[in-house]
XYZ file of C-alpha atoms in Angstrom:
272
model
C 79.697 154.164 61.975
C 81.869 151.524 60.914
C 81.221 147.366 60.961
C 83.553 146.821 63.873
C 81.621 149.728 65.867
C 78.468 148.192 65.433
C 78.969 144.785 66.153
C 81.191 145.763 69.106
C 78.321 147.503 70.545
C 76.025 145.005 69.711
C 78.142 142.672 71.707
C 78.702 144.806 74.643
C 74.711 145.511 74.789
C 74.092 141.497 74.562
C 76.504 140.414 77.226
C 73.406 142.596 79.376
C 71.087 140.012 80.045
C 68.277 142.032 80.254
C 68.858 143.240 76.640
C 69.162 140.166 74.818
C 65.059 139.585 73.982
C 65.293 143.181 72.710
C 68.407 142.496 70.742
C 66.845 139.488 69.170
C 63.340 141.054 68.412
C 64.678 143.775 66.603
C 64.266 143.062 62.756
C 67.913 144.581 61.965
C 70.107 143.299 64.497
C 70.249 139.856 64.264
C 70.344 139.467 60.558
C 73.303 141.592 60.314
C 74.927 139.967 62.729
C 74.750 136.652 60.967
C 75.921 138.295 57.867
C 78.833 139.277 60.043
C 79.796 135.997 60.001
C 81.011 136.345 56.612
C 83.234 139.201 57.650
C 86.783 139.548 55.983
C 87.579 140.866 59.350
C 88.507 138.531 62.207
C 87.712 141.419 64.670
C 84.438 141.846 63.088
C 84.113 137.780 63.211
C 84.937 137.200 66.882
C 82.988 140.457 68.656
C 79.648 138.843 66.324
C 80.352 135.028 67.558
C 80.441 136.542 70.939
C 77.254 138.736 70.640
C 75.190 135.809 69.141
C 76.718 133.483 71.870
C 75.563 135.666 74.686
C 72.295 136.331 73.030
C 72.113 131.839 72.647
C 72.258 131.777 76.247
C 68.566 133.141 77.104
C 66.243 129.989 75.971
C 63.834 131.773 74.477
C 65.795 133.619 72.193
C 67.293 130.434 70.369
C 64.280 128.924 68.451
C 64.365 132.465 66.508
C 67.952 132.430 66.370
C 67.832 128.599 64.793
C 65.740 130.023 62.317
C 66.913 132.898 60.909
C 68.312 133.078 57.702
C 71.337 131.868 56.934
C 72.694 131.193 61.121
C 73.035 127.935 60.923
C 74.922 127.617 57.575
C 77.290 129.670 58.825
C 78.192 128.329 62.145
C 78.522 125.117 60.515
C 80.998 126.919 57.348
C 83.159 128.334 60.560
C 83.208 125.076 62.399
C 84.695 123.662 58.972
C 86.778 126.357 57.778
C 90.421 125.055 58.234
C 92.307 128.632 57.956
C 90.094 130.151 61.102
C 91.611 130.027 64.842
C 90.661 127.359 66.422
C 88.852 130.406 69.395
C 86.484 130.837 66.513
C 85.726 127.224 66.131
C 84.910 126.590 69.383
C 82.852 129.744 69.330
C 80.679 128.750 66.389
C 80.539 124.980 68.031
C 79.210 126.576 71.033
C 76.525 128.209 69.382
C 75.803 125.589 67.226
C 74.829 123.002 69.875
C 73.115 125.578 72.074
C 70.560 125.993 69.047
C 70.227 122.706 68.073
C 69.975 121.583 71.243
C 65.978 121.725 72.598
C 64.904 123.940 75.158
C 64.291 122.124 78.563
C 62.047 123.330 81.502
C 64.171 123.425 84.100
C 62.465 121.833 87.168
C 63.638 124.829 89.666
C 61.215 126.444 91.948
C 60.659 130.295 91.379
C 61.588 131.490 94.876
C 64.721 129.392 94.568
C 67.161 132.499 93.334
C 69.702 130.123 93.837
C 69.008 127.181 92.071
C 67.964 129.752 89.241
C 71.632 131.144 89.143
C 72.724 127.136 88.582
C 70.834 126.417 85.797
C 71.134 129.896 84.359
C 75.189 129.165 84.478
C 74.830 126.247 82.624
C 74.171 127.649 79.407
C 76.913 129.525 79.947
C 79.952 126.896 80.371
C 81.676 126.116 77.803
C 79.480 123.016 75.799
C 82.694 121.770 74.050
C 84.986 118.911 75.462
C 87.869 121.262 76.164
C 87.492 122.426 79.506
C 87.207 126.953 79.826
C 87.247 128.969 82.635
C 86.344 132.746 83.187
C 88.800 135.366 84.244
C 88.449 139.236 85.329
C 91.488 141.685 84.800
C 91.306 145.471 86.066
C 93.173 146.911 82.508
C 95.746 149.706 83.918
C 95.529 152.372 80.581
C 91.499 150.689 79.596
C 90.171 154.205 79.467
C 89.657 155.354 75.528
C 88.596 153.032 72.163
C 92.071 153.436 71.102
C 93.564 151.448 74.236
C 90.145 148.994 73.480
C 91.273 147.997 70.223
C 94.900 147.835 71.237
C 93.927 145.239 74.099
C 91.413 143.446 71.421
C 94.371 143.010 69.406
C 96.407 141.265 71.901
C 94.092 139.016 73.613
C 93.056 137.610 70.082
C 96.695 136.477 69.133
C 96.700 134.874 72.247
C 95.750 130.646 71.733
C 93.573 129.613 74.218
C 91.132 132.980 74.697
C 87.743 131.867 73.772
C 85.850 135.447 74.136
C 86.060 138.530 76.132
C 84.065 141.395 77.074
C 84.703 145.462 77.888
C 83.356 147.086 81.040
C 85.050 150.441 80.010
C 83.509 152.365 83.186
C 85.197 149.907 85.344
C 88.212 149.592 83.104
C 87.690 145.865 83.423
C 87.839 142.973 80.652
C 85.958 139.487 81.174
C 87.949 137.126 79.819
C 87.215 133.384 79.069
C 89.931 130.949 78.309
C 91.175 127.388 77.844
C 91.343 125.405 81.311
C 95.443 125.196 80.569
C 96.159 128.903 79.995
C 97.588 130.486 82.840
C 95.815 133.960 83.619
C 99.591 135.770 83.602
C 100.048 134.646 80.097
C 96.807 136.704 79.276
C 98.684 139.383 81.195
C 101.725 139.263 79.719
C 100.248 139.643 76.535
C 98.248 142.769 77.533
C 101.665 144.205 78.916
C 103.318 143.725 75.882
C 101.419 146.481 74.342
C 103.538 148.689 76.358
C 100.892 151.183 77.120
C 98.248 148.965 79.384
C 99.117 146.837 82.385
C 96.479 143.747 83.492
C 95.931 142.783 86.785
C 93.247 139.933 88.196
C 90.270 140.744 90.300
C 89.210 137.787 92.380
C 86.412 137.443 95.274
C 87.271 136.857 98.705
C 84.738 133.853 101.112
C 82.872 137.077 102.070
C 82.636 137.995 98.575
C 84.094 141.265 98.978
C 86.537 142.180 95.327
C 90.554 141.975 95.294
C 93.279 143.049 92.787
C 95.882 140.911 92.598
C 99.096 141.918 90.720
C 100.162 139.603 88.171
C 103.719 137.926 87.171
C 104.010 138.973 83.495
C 107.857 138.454 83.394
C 108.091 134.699 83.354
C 104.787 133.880 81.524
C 105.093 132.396 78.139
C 102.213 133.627 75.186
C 101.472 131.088 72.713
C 100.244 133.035 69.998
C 97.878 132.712 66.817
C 99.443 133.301 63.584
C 96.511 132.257 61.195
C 94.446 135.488 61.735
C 93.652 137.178 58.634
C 95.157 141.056 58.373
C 93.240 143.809 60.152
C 91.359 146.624 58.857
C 92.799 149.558 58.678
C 92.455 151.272 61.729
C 91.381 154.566 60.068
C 88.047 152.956 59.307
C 87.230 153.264 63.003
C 86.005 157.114 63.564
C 86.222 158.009 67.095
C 83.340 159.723 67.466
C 80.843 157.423 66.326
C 81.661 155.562 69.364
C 79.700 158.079 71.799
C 76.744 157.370 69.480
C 75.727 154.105 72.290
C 72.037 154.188 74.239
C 73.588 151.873 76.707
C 77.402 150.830 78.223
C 78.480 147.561 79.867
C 76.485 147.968 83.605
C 73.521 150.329 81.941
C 70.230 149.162 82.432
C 68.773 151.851 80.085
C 65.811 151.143 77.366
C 67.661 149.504 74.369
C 64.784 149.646 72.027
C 65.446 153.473 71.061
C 67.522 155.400 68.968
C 70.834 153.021 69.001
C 69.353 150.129 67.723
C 67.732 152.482 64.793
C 71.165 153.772 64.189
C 72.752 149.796 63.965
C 69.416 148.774 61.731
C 69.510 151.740 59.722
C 73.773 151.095 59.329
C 73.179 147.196 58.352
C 70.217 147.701 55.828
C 72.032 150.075 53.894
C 75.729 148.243 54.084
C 74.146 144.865 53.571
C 70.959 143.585 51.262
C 69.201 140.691 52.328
């Protein structure tokens, strides 16, 4: 079990919301994945900004989050570090504010699911000035950890993606981006990998799903060039990846054996 394994399956367990308490609790997790943010790897980097930024968006979880060791120092370092994409900055500047920012009661009634699913989406827009927006793309050739990484790859040269998420059973990827990126850019990037082809799922009025092909031949990618060089890829065994309690759509127990595997990984990779 690699860095990049862990943290990617931390993230794809947090963006759960019913596992983020858990995720927090757990005396291993979280302080690893703050010391993540120190990562040499901009992979590593991005999939532990996105874990901690999904775990920021359950209220309780941020006064713990505020306070553990070394979190705020380094959102605050990232926010200020000139040679990091600007995805990262806005990243760290999202979780940054959600933590310093006190928790309020909503006024919402209990009963009132909808008025719930309001304030709960607040949290989840993005807090900066530049405007985001959330896109979902059925991934043609999204069926192995090979193709994963390959499509990682791409959508983080691409300027303007913010984060993104895996739902490998569905061979889906949740995307959030700038306002002014065009969704067939994202595409277009994806294609260009020559092995996996994007296409956008959108929801009808009756709320029913739709894939809608994409126009990848015109779109222009405006790419990142100041990302630090990868990892070797041969530091990724495939088989650890099987090693997972829970995938993206589980609603298994996720205070068992995985997150003694993750602890048990960070403790002995990292002293604190």
């Amino acid at each position: 079990m690699d860095a990049l394994s862990v943290v990617s399956q931390l993230r794809d367990l947090a963006s759960e919301p019913q596992n983020r308490e858990a995720i927090v609790q757990d005396k291993g997790c979280l302080p690893g994945l703050v010391l993540f943010l120190d990562h040499c790897n901009p992979q590593v980097l991005h999939c532990a900004l996105q874990a901690l930024r999904y775990l920021a968006e359950y209220p309780s979880n941020r006064e713990i989050m505020k306070n553990e060791l070394g979190m705020m120092v380094s959102l605050e370092s990232l926010q200020e570090r000139n040679h990091t994409s600007e995805d990262i900055r806005v990243l760290a500047t999202e979780i940054y504010e959600l933590l310093k920012k006190p928790v309020q009661t909503a006024k919402v009634r209990i009963n009132n699911s909808s008025s719930t699913k309001k304030v709960q989406a607040q949290f989840f827009i993005n807090s900066t000035k530049k405007k985001a927006k959330t896109i979902t793309l059925q991934i043609e050739g999204l069926h192995n950890m090979d193709n994963r990484s390959i499509c990682e790859e791409a959508l983080l040269k691409v300027n303007g993606v913010i984060s993104f998420t895996f739902q490998m059973a569905l061979q889906r990827c949740i995307i959030r981006i700038y306002s002014d990126l065009k969704t067939e850019s994202v595409a277009s990037a994806i294609a260009a990998t020559k092995i996996l082809q994007a296409h956008q799922v959108v929801k009808t009025e009756s709320g029913e799903e739709v894939v809608v092909p994409l126009n990848t031949s015109t779109a222009k990618v405006k790419e990142n060039f100041n990302l630090p060089d990868y990892l070797p890829e041969d530091e990724k065994p495939e088989k650890e990846h099987h090693k997972a309690i829970s995938r993206t759509g589980a609603k298994e127990d996720t205070n068992g054996t995985w997150f003694n595997a993750a602890a048990n990984f960070l403790t002995k990779t990292f002293y604190w």
